[in-house]
PDB file of C-alpha atoms and ligand atoms in Angstrom:
ATOM      1  CA  MET A   1      96.435  69.129  78.572  1.00 67.00           C
ATOM      2  CA  ASN A   2      95.307  66.347  76.433  1.00 82.00           C
ATOM      3  CA  THR A   3      91.874  64.476  76.656  1.00 90.00           C
ATOM      4  CA  HIS A   4      94.099  60.983  77.782  1.00 93.00           C
ATOM      5  CA  GLU A   5      95.925  62.907  80.623  1.00 95.00           C
ATOM      6  CA  ILE A   6      92.950  64.412  81.815  1.00 97.00           C
ATOM      7  CA  ASP A   7      90.989  61.217  81.379  1.00 96.00           C
ATOM      8  CA  ARG A   8      94.625  59.433  83.869  1.00 97.00           C
ATOM      9  CA  ALA A   9      93.985  62.355  86.078  1.00 98.00           C
ATOM     10  CA  ALA A  10      90.198  61.297  87.016  1.00 98.00           C
ATOM     11  CA  GLY A  11      90.890  57.770  87.210  1.00 97.00           C
ATOM     12  CA  LEU A  12      93.355  58.357  89.815  1.00 98.00           C
ATOM     13  CA  ILE A  13      90.899  60.728  92.093  1.00 98.00           C
ATOM     14  CA  ALA A  14      88.261  58.038  91.310  1.00 97.00           C
ATOM     15  CA  ASP A  15      90.740  55.198  92.771  1.00 97.00           C
ATOM     16  CA  ALA A  16      91.808  56.822  95.388  1.00 98.00           C
ATOM     17  CA  ASP A  17      90.472  56.675  98.979  1.00 98.00           C
ATOM     18  CA  ALA A  18      92.172  60.415 100.178  1.00 98.00           C
ATOM     19  CA  LEU A  19      93.505  63.487  98.996  1.00 98.00           C
ATOM     20  CA  ILE A  20      96.616  65.294  99.405  1.00 98.00           C
ATOM     21  CA  ILE A  21      96.245  68.505  98.002  1.00 98.00           C
ATOM     22  CA  ALA A  22      99.043  70.543  97.676  1.00 98.00           C
ATOM     23  CA  ALA A  23      99.201  73.778  96.169  1.00 96.00           C
ATOM     24  CA  GLY A  24     101.461  76.856  95.630  1.00 93.00           C
ATOM     25  CA  ALA A  25     100.037  80.277  94.773  1.00 89.00           C
ATOM     26  CA  GLY A  26      99.207  79.297  91.637  1.00 91.00           C
ATOM     27  CA  MET A  27      95.568  78.286  93.282  1.00 94.00           C
ATOM     28  CA  SER A  28      95.210  81.905  94.289  1.00 89.00           C
ATOM     29  CA  VAL A  29      95.558  83.108  91.230  1.00 85.00           C
ATOM     30  CA  ASP A  30      92.335  82.500  89.990  1.00 86.00           C
ATOM     31  CA  SER A  31      90.854  84.175  93.071  1.00 84.00           C
ATOM     32  CA  GLY A  32      92.477  87.281  92.110  1.00 81.00           C
ATOM     33  CA  LEU A  33      94.240  86.876  94.746  1.00 79.00           C
ATOM     34  CA  PRO A  34      98.694  87.546  94.214  1.00 66.00           C
ATOM     35  CA  ASP A  35     101.657  85.312  95.503  1.00 61.00           C
ATOM     36  CA  PHE A  36     102.832  86.706  98.715  1.00 57.00           C
ATOM     37  CA  ARG A  37     105.916  85.906  99.151  1.00 55.00           C
ATOM     38  CA  GLY A  38     107.452  85.092  95.660  1.00 52.00           C
ATOM     39  CA  SER A  39     106.193  86.368  92.341  1.00 48.00           C
ATOM     40  CA  GLN A  40     107.583  90.117  92.097  1.00 42.00           C
ATOM     41  CA  GLY A  41     105.121  91.282  89.413  1.00 42.00           C
ATOM     42  CA  VAL A  42     102.294  89.849  91.445  1.00 42.00           C
ATOM     43  CA  TRP A  43     102.859  91.977  94.461  1.00 53.00           C
ATOM     44  CA  THR A  44     103.347  95.134  93.105  1.00 54.00           C
ATOM     45  CA  THR A  45      99.771  95.179  93.176  1.00 60.00           C
ATOM     46  CA  LEU A  46      99.887  95.494  96.790  1.00 63.00           C
ATOM     47  CA  GLY A  47     102.526  98.241  96.909  1.00 62.00           C
ATOM     48  CA  SER A  48     101.955 101.617  97.358  1.00 62.00           C
ATOM     49  CA  PRO A  49     101.107 104.010  94.029  1.00 59.00           C
ATOM     50  CA  GLY A  50     105.351 104.608  93.147  1.00 61.00           C
ATOM     51  CA  ALA A  51     106.953 101.778  95.170  1.00 65.00           C
ATOM     52  CA  THR A  52     110.222 100.505  93.429  1.00 67.00           C
ATOM     53  CA  ASN A  53     111.361  97.123  92.906  1.00 67.00           C
ATOM     54  CA  ASP A  54     113.608  97.866  96.226  1.00 70.00           C
ATOM     55  CA  GLY A  55     111.501  98.398  98.242  1.00 72.00           C
ATOM     56  CA  LEU A  56     108.826  96.142  97.728  1.00 76.00           C
ATOM     57  CA  HIS A  57     112.288  93.713  97.841  1.00 80.00           C
ATOM     58  CA  GLU A  58     112.458  95.149 101.057  1.00 84.00           C
ATOM     59  CA  LEU A  59     109.500  93.802 102.106  1.00 86.00           C
ATOM     60  CA  LEU A  60     110.271  90.669 101.608  1.00 86.00           C
ATOM     61  CA  GLN A  61     112.745  90.319 104.078  1.00 89.00           C
ATOM     62  CA  GLY A  62     111.975  89.219 107.410  1.00 91.00           C
ATOM     63  CA  SER A  63     113.845  92.476 108.717  1.00 91.00           C
ATOM     64  CA  CYS A  64     111.408  94.908 107.530  1.00 91.00           C
ATOM     65  CA  PHE A  65     109.026  94.192 110.305  1.00 88.00           C
ATOM     66  CA  THR A  66     111.514  96.350 112.509  1.00 86.00           C
ATOM     67  CA  ALA A  67     113.688  98.257 110.384  1.00 87.00           C
ATOM     68  CA  ASN A  68     110.384  99.958 109.262  1.00 84.00           C
ATOM     69  CA  SER A  69     108.166  99.136 110.641  1.00 82.00           C
ATOM     70  CA  ARG A  70     105.706 101.301 109.680  1.00 82.00           C
ATOM     71  CA  MET A  71     106.150 100.457 105.590  1.00 83.00           C
ATOM     72  CA  ALA A  72     105.440  96.995 106.461  1.00 87.00           C
ATOM     73  CA  MET A  73     102.473  96.717 108.722  1.00 84.00           C
ATOM     74  CA  GLU A  74     100.523  99.547 106.298  1.00 82.00           C
ATOM     75  CA  PHE A  75     101.898  96.850 103.276  1.00 85.00           C
ATOM     76  CA  TYR A  76     100.454  94.187 105.039  1.00 87.00           C
ATOM     77  CA  GLY A  77      97.323  95.584 106.986  1.00 84.00           C
ATOM     78  CA  ARG A  78      95.909  95.610 102.491  1.00 82.00           C
ATOM     79  CA  ALA A  79      97.447  92.159 102.240  1.00 85.00           C
ATOM     80  CA  LEU A  80      95.268  90.866 105.027  1.00 87.00           C
ATOM     81  CA  ASP A  81      91.979  92.795 104.212  1.00 85.00           C
ATOM     82  CA  VAL A  82      92.406  91.368 100.146  1.00 85.00           C
ATOM     83  CA  CYS A  83      92.785  88.345 101.681  1.00 88.00           C
ATOM     84  CA  ARG A  84      89.834  89.076 103.861  1.00 89.00           C
ATOM     85  CA  ARG A  85      87.531  90.360 101.490  1.00 88.00           C
ATOM     86  CA  THR A  86      88.340  87.363  98.269  1.00 90.00           C
ATOM     87  CA  THR A  87      85.885  84.695  97.838  1.00 94.00           C
ATOM     88  CA  PRO A  88      88.212  81.809  97.029  1.00 96.00           C
ATOM     89  CA  HIS A  89      87.345  80.253  93.330  1.00 96.00           C
ATOM     90  CA  GLN A  90      85.253  77.213  91.595  1.00 97.00           C
ATOM     91  CA  GLY A  91      88.095  74.885  91.790  1.00 98.00           C
ATOM     92  CA  TYR A  92      87.899  75.438  95.990  1.00 98.00           C
ATOM     93  CA  GLY A  93      85.045  73.589  95.816  1.00 98.00           C
ATOM     94  CA  LEU A  94      85.375  70.895  93.346  1.00 98.00           C
ATOM     95  CA  LEU A  95      88.154  69.904  95.618  1.00 98.00           C
ATOM     96  CA  LEU A  96      86.509  70.064  98.271  1.00 98.00           C
ATOM     97  CA  GLY A  97      82.961  68.377  96.317  1.00 98.00           C
ATOM     98  CA  TRP A  98      85.779  65.190  95.866  1.00 98.00           C
ATOM     99  CA  ALA A  99      87.192  65.101  99.215  1.00 98.00           C
ATOM    100  CA  ARG A 100      83.467  64.504 100.674  1.00 97.00           C
ATOM    101  CA  LYS A 101      83.409  61.479  98.735  1.00 96.00           C
ATOM    102  CA  LYS A 102      86.449  59.936 100.011  1.00 98.00           C
ATOM    103  CA  ALA A 103      86.807  57.299 103.106  1.00 98.00           C
ATOM    104  CA  HIS A 104      89.491  59.850 104.878  1.00 98.00           C
ATOM    105  CA  GLY A 105      88.636  63.269 103.086  1.00 98.00           C
ATOM    106  CA  ALA A 106      91.713  65.409 102.571  1.00 98.00           C
ATOM    107  CA  PHE A 107      93.931  66.787 104.126  1.00 98.00           C
ATOM    108  CA  VAL A 108      96.091  70.084 101.934  1.00 98.00           C
ATOM    109  CA  TYR A 109      99.874  71.356 102.268  1.00 98.00           C
ATOM    110  CA  THR A 110     100.192  74.493 101.065  1.00 96.00           C
ATOM    111  CA  SER A 111     102.497  77.462 100.295  1.00 93.00           C
ATOM    112  CA  ASN A 112      99.705  80.626 100.452  1.00 92.00           C
ATOM    113  CA  VAL A 113      98.752  82.619 103.361  1.00 92.00           C
ATOM    114  CA  ASP A 114      96.094  83.886 102.205  1.00 92.00           C
ATOM    115  CA  GLY A 115      93.815  81.493 103.944  1.00 95.00           C
ATOM    116  CA  GLN A 116      91.797  80.463 100.907  1.00 96.00           C
ATOM    117  CA  PHE A 117      91.129  77.401 101.745  1.00 98.00           C
ATOM    118  CA  GLN A 118      89.830  77.757 105.451  1.00 97.00           C
ATOM    119  CA  ALA A 119      87.390  79.803 103.295  1.00 97.00           C
ATOM    120  CA  ALA A 120      86.628  77.600 100.525  1.00 98.00           C
ATOM    121  CA  GLY A 121      84.812  75.028 103.894  1.00 98.00           C
ATOM    122  CA  PHE A 122      88.194  72.828 104.238  1.00 98.00           C
ATOM    123  CA  THR A 123      88.717  71.352 107.659  1.00 96.00           C
ATOM    124  CA  GLU A 124      91.574  73.332 110.015  1.00 97.00           C
ATOM    125  CA  ALA A 125      92.942  70.335 111.321  1.00 98.00           C
ATOM    126  CA  HIS A 126      93.760  69.312 107.594  1.00 98.00           C
ATOM    127  CA  ILE A 127      95.504  72.434 106.399  1.00 98.00           C
ATOM    128  CA  LEU A 128      99.382  72.690 106.265  1.00 98.00           C
ATOM    129  CA  GLU A 129     100.743  75.789 106.060  1.00 97.00           C
ATOM    130  CA  CYS A 130     104.182  75.639 105.482  1.00 96.00           C
ATOM    131  CA  HIS A 131     104.832  79.723 105.005  1.00 94.00           C
ATOM    132  CA  GLY A 132     102.921  80.729 107.887  1.00 96.00           C
ATOM    133  CA  SER A 133      99.352  82.603 107.781  1.00 95.00           C
ATOM    134  CA  ILE A 134      98.836  85.807 106.836  1.00 93.00           C
ATOM    135  CA  HIS A 135      95.245  85.495 109.313  1.00 94.00           C
ATOM    136  CA  HIS A 136      97.516  84.869 112.553  1.00 95.00           C
ATOM    137  CA  PHE A 137     100.221  87.287 114.457  1.00 94.00           C
ATOM    138  CA  GLN A 138     103.253  86.698 116.968  1.00 96.00           C
ATOM    139  CA  CYS A 139     105.267  88.676 117.812  1.00 95.00           C
ATOM    140  CA  ALA A 140     107.679  90.707 115.838  1.00 93.00           C
ATOM    141  CA  ARG A 141     110.853  89.709 117.674  1.00 93.00           C
ATOM    142  CA  PRO A 142     109.870  87.028 119.401  1.00 96.00           C
ATOM    143  CA  CYS A 143     109.044  88.061 123.374  1.00 97.00           C
ATOM    144  CA  SER A 144     107.180  84.269 123.332  1.00 96.00           C
ATOM    145  CA  PRO A 145     106.417  81.561 121.277  1.00 95.00           C
ATOM    146  CA  HIS A 146     102.693  83.178 121.847  1.00 95.00           C
ATOM    147  CA  ILE A 147     100.555  82.986 117.817  1.00 96.00           C
ATOM    148  CA  TRP A 148      97.448  84.187 118.014  1.00 94.00           C
ATOM    149  CA  PRO A 149      94.721  84.870 114.959  1.00 92.00           C
ATOM    150  CA  ALA A 150      93.680  87.930 113.317  1.00 88.00           C
ATOM    151  CA  SER A 151      90.536  87.430 113.999  1.00 77.00           C
ATOM    152  CA  GLU A 152      91.201  89.544 116.756  1.00 62.00           C
ATOM    153  CA  ILE A 153      92.357  92.916 115.041  1.00 64.00           C
ATOM    154  CA  SER A 154      88.705  94.206 114.370  1.00 55.00           C
ATOM    155  CA  LYS A 155      90.296  97.343 113.201  1.00 55.00           C
ATOM    156  CA  SER A 156      92.164  97.921 109.435  1.00 54.00           C
ATOM    157  CA  MET A 157      95.214  97.619 109.431  1.00 56.00           C
ATOM    158  CA  ARG A 158      94.989 100.456 106.828  1.00 55.00           C
ATOM    159  CA  THR A 159      95.444 102.933 109.337  1.00 52.00           C
ATOM    160  CA  THR A 160      98.821 105.237 109.056  1.00 52.00           C
ATOM    161  CA  HIS A 161      98.461 106.191 113.526  1.00 57.00           C
ATOM    162  CA  SER A 162     100.553 103.408 114.422  1.00 58.00           C
ATOM    163  CA  ALA A 163      98.986 103.258 117.731  1.00 60.00           C
ATOM    164  CA  ASP A 164      95.981 101.322 115.781  1.00 64.00           C
ATOM    165  CA  TRP A 165      98.885  98.575 114.664  1.00 73.00           C
ATOM    166  CA  PRO A 166      98.773  95.637 116.171  1.00 82.00           C
ATOM    167  CA  ARG A 167     101.294  94.996 119.086  1.00 87.00           C
ATOM    168  CA  CYS A 168     102.176  92.180 121.267  1.00 91.00           C
ATOM    169  CA  ALA A 169     100.063  91.234 124.226  1.00 90.00           C
ATOM    170  CA  ARG A 170     103.414  90.424 126.205  1.00 95.00           C
ATOM    171  CA  CYS A 171     106.116  92.869 125.187  1.00 96.00           C
ATOM    172  CA  GLY A 172     103.835  95.685 123.968  1.00 91.00           C
ATOM    173  CA  GLY A 173     106.512  95.854 120.739  1.00 89.00           C
ATOM    174  CA  PRO A 174     105.349  95.746 117.531  1.00 87.00           C
ATOM    175  CA  ALA A 175     103.498  92.135 116.206  1.00 91.00           C
ATOM    176  CA  ARG A 176     103.754  90.937 112.697  1.00 93.00           C
ATOM    177  CA  PRO A 177     101.614  88.508 110.435  1.00 93.00           C
ATOM    178  CA  ASN A 178     103.409  84.749 111.002  1.00 96.00           C
ATOM    179  CA  VAL A 179     104.402  84.546 107.612  1.00 94.00           C
ATOM    180  CA  LEU A 180     107.837  83.117 106.051  1.00 93.00           C
ATOM    181  CA  LEU A 181     109.696  86.013 104.366  1.00 91.00           C
ATOM    182  CA  PHE A 182     113.278  85.565 103.242  1.00 89.00           C
ATOM    183  CA  SER A 183     116.524  85.355 105.540  1.00 93.00           C
ATOM    184  CA  ASP A 184     113.686  85.349 108.696  1.00 95.00           C
ATOM    185  CA  PRO A 185     114.785  83.771 111.253  1.00 96.00           C
ATOM    186  CA  ALA A 186     111.974  85.968 113.325  1.00 97.00           C
ATOM    187  CA  TRP A 187     109.633  83.556 112.212  1.00 97.00           C
ATOM    188  CA  LEU A 188     107.878  81.240 114.883  1.00 98.00           C
ATOM    189  CA  VAL A 189     107.953  78.206 113.448  1.00 97.00           C
ATOM    190  CA  SER A 190     105.322  76.225 116.012  1.00 97.00           C
ATOM    191  CA  ARG A 191     101.734  76.522 114.350  1.00 98.00           C
ATOM    192  CA  THR A 192     102.666  75.650 111.304  1.00 98.00           C
ATOM    193  CA  ASN A 193     105.124  72.430 113.169  1.00 98.00           C
ATOM    194  CA  ALA A 194     101.665  71.682 115.081  1.00 98.00           C
ATOM    195  CA  GLN A 195     100.330  70.883 111.656  1.00 98.00           C
ATOM    196  CA  ARG A 196     102.799  68.954 110.233  1.00 98.00           C
ATOM    197  CA  LEU A 197     102.340  66.834 113.003  1.00 98.00           C
ATOM    198  CA  ARG A 198      98.546  66.008 112.333  1.00 98.00           C
ATOM    199  CA  LEU A 199      99.437  65.726 108.874  1.00 98.00           C
ATOM    200  CA  GLU A 200     102.221  62.816 109.974  1.00 97.00           C
ATOM    201  CA  VAL A 201      99.097  61.167 112.141  1.00 98.00           C
ATOM    202  CA  TRP A 202      96.315  61.227 109.131  1.00 98.00           C
ATOM    203  CA  ARG A 203      98.904  59.941 106.143  1.00 97.00           C
ATOM    204  CA  SER A 204      98.907  56.932 108.578  1.00 96.00           C
ATOM    205  CA  ALA A 205      95.044  55.312 107.812  1.00 97.00           C
ATOM    206  CA  PRO A 206      94.705  56.355 103.789  1.00 98.00           C
ATOM    207  CA  GLU A 207      95.755  53.048 101.944  1.00 98.00           C
ATOM    208  CA  ASN A 208      95.880  54.645  98.673  1.00 98.00           C
ATOM    209  CA  PRO A 209      96.187  58.227  99.061  1.00 98.00           C
ATOM    210  CA  VAL A 210      97.195  60.270  94.974  1.00 98.00           C
ATOM    211  CA  VAL A 211      97.879  64.180  95.500  1.00 98.00           C
ATOM    212  CA  ILE A 212      97.147  66.893  93.314  1.00 98.00           C
ATOM    213  CA  GLU A 213      99.341  69.279  93.206  1.00 98.00           C
ATOM    214  CA  ILE A 214      98.182  72.977  91.727  1.00 97.00           C
ATOM    215  CA  GLY A 215     100.253  75.737  90.622  1.00 94.00           C
ATOM    216  CA  ALA A 216     103.592  75.145  92.429  1.00 93.00           C
ATOM    217  CA  GLY A 217     106.141  76.746  90.817  1.00 84.00           C
ATOM    218  CA  LEU A 218     110.185  75.884  90.761  1.00 84.00           C
ATOM    219  CA  ALA A 219     111.492  79.898  91.757  1.00 79.00           C
ATOM    220  CA  LEU A 220     110.137  78.220  95.138  1.00 77.00           C
ATOM    221  CA  PRO A 221     110.369  74.770  94.770  1.00 86.00           C
ATOM    222  CA  SER A 222     109.277  73.674  98.516  1.00 91.00           C
ATOM    223  CA  VAL A 223     105.078  72.359  97.530  1.00 95.00           C
ATOM    224  CA  ARG A 224     106.887  70.580  94.627  1.00 95.00           C
ATOM    225  CA  MET A 225     109.792  68.826  96.915  1.00 95.00           C
ATOM    226  CA  PHE A 226     106.754  67.667  99.250  1.00 96.00           C
ATOM    227  CA  SER A 227     104.866  65.977  96.624  1.00 96.00           C
ATOM    228  CA  GLU A 228     106.825  64.193  95.207  1.00 95.00           C
ATOM    229  CA  SER A 229     108.727  63.060  98.281  1.00 95.00           C
ATOM    230  CA  LEU A 230     105.300  61.092  98.932  1.00 96.00           C
ATOM    231  CA  ARG A 231     105.459  58.865  96.613  1.00 94.00           C
ATOM    232  CA  ILE A 232     102.423  58.173  96.055  1.00 96.00           C
ATOM    233  CA  PRO A 233     100.540  58.542  92.479  1.00 97.00           C
ATOM    234  CA  LEU A 234     100.787  62.096  91.400  1.00 97.00           C
ATOM    235  CA  ILE A 235      98.737  64.837  89.368  1.00 98.00           C
ATOM    236  CA  ARG A 236     100.407  68.252  88.418  1.00 97.00           C
ATOM    237  CA  ILE A 237      98.749  71.350  87.567  1.00 97.00           C
ATOM    238  CA  ASN A 238     100.226  74.080  87.011  1.00 95.00           C
ATOM    239  CA  THR A 239     100.650  76.648  83.729  1.00 92.00           C
ATOM    240  CA  HIS A 240     104.093  75.915  82.864  1.00 88.00           C
ATOM    241  CA  ASP A 241     107.206  73.817  84.063  1.00 89.00           C
ATOM    242  CA  VAL A 242     104.714  71.278  84.278  1.00 89.00           C
ATOM    243  CA  HIS A 243     106.798  68.331  83.729  1.00 86.00           C
ATOM    244  CA  ALA A 244     108.027  66.115  86.856  1.00 85.00           C
ATOM    245  CA  ALA A 245     111.067  64.485  88.255  1.00 83.00           C
ATOM    246  CA  ILE A 246     108.421  60.853  88.634  1.00 85.00           C
ATOM    247  CA  ALA A 247     107.983  59.079  84.869  1.00 84.00           C
ATOM    248  CA  THR A 248     104.530  58.051  86.455  1.00 91.00           C
ATOM    249  CA  ALA A 249     103.525  61.381  87.130  1.00 94.00           C
ATOM    250  CA  VAL A 250      99.956  62.917  85.072  1.00 97.00           C
ATOM    251  CA  THR A 251     101.193  66.917  84.293  1.00 96.00           C
ATOM    252  CA  LEU A 252      98.091  68.819  83.091  1.00 97.00           C
ATOM    253  CA  GLN A 253      98.786  72.455  81.416  1.00 96.00           C
ATOM    254  CA  GLY A 254      97.140  74.981  82.090  1.00 95.00           C
ATOM    255  CA  THR A 255      95.273  77.021  84.948  1.00 94.00           C
ATOM    256  CA  ALA A 256      94.222  76.203  88.205  1.00 96.00           C
ATOM    257  CA  LEU A 257      90.214  76.672  87.681  1.00 96.00           C
ATOM    258  CA  ALA A 258      90.719  75.584  84.054  1.00 97.00           C
ATOM    259  CA  VAL A 259      92.358  71.926  84.555  1.00 97.00           C
ATOM    260  CA  LEU A 260      89.742  71.994  88.234  1.00 98.00           C
ATOM    261  CA  GLN A 261      87.268  71.876  85.775  1.00 98.00           C
ATOM    262  CA  ARG A 262      88.107  69.992  82.743  1.00 97.00           C
ATOM    263  CA  ILE A 263      88.860  66.922  85.935  1.00 98.00           C
ATOM    264  CA  ASP A 264      85.322  67.382  87.109  1.00 98.00           C
ATOM    265  CA  ARG A 265      83.130  67.299  84.160  1.00 97.00           C
ATOM    266  CA  GLU A 266      85.141  64.105  83.589  1.00 97.00           C
ATOM    267  CA  LEU A 267      84.075  62.475  87.225  1.00 97.00           C
ATOM    268  CA  SER A 268      80.252  63.549  86.686  1.00 95.00           C
ATOM    269  CA  ARG A 269      80.706  61.989  82.962  1.00 94.00           C
ATOM    270  CA  ARG A 270      82.043  57.990  84.861  1.00 90.00           C
ATOM    271  CA  LEU A 271      79.478  58.678  87.031  1.00 84.00           C
ATOM    272  CA  ALA A 272      76.892  59.551  84.999  1.00 81.00           C
ATOM    273  CA  PRO A 273      74.009  56.353  84.040  1.00 73.00           C
ATOM    274  CA  ALA A 274      75.163  54.686  81.034  1.00 68.00           C
ATOM    275  CA  ASN A 275      72.680  55.408  77.843  1.00 60.00           C
ATOM    276  CA  PRO A 276      70.690  52.428  77.705  1.00 55.00           C
TER     277      PRO A 276
HETATM  278 ZN1   ZN B   1     106.951  90.005 122.026  1.00 93.59          ZN
END
């Protein structure tokens, strides 16, 4: 992370009329949250005591909700609890502050299912969650396209009593989080598609947007593919593999919070009155 690149990033952000924030698991890590879909190492923090890698692998497959619903709901119940209790790190607030100074604000595109952008104060209508959200539920079969907020579920799902697990109001079968797992044809895409449509409508207004991509790895490249496909100035922040196919991209190696703080200091310095 050299000063020249920080300077370039701050320049792009200062000149932009809108921010597109493309966030992967690395953005959540600084809040202490695991990557709920990708990195096995972090997933283990949510596993039951004595859980094996095979067991965790099974919990990442879409079939887990019907094949082993009790284990799956305990696991995702713990995950929901953790997400509800986690406070977004200061980097979210910095991004929000930058966005509020822009004529068209910001739109978030994230593979994170943890709802941290909403918790940090970003507008729900300006967020696209490409892998869904743990704060929303659907029928595990599914018997209908209905997706409902997990806020309707007041009980902790960590209970071992199956009668307390959320169920589909239409067929009475087990419900599941509206989170896209591997080999998961039952995942309902309608909420994400509605978000995608809102992004397309919003995109037509800004004339000079910049995309700030944060913590998006190569293992699940959906966020990287999105940000590179926009063909607008790109700032890539990640702890590793920061190289970009776009030659003009600004690449900053480091954790999300540390890099965002460096950029913020540079933006503040630019706004400070010059010494007489
Ligand atoms: Zn159902």
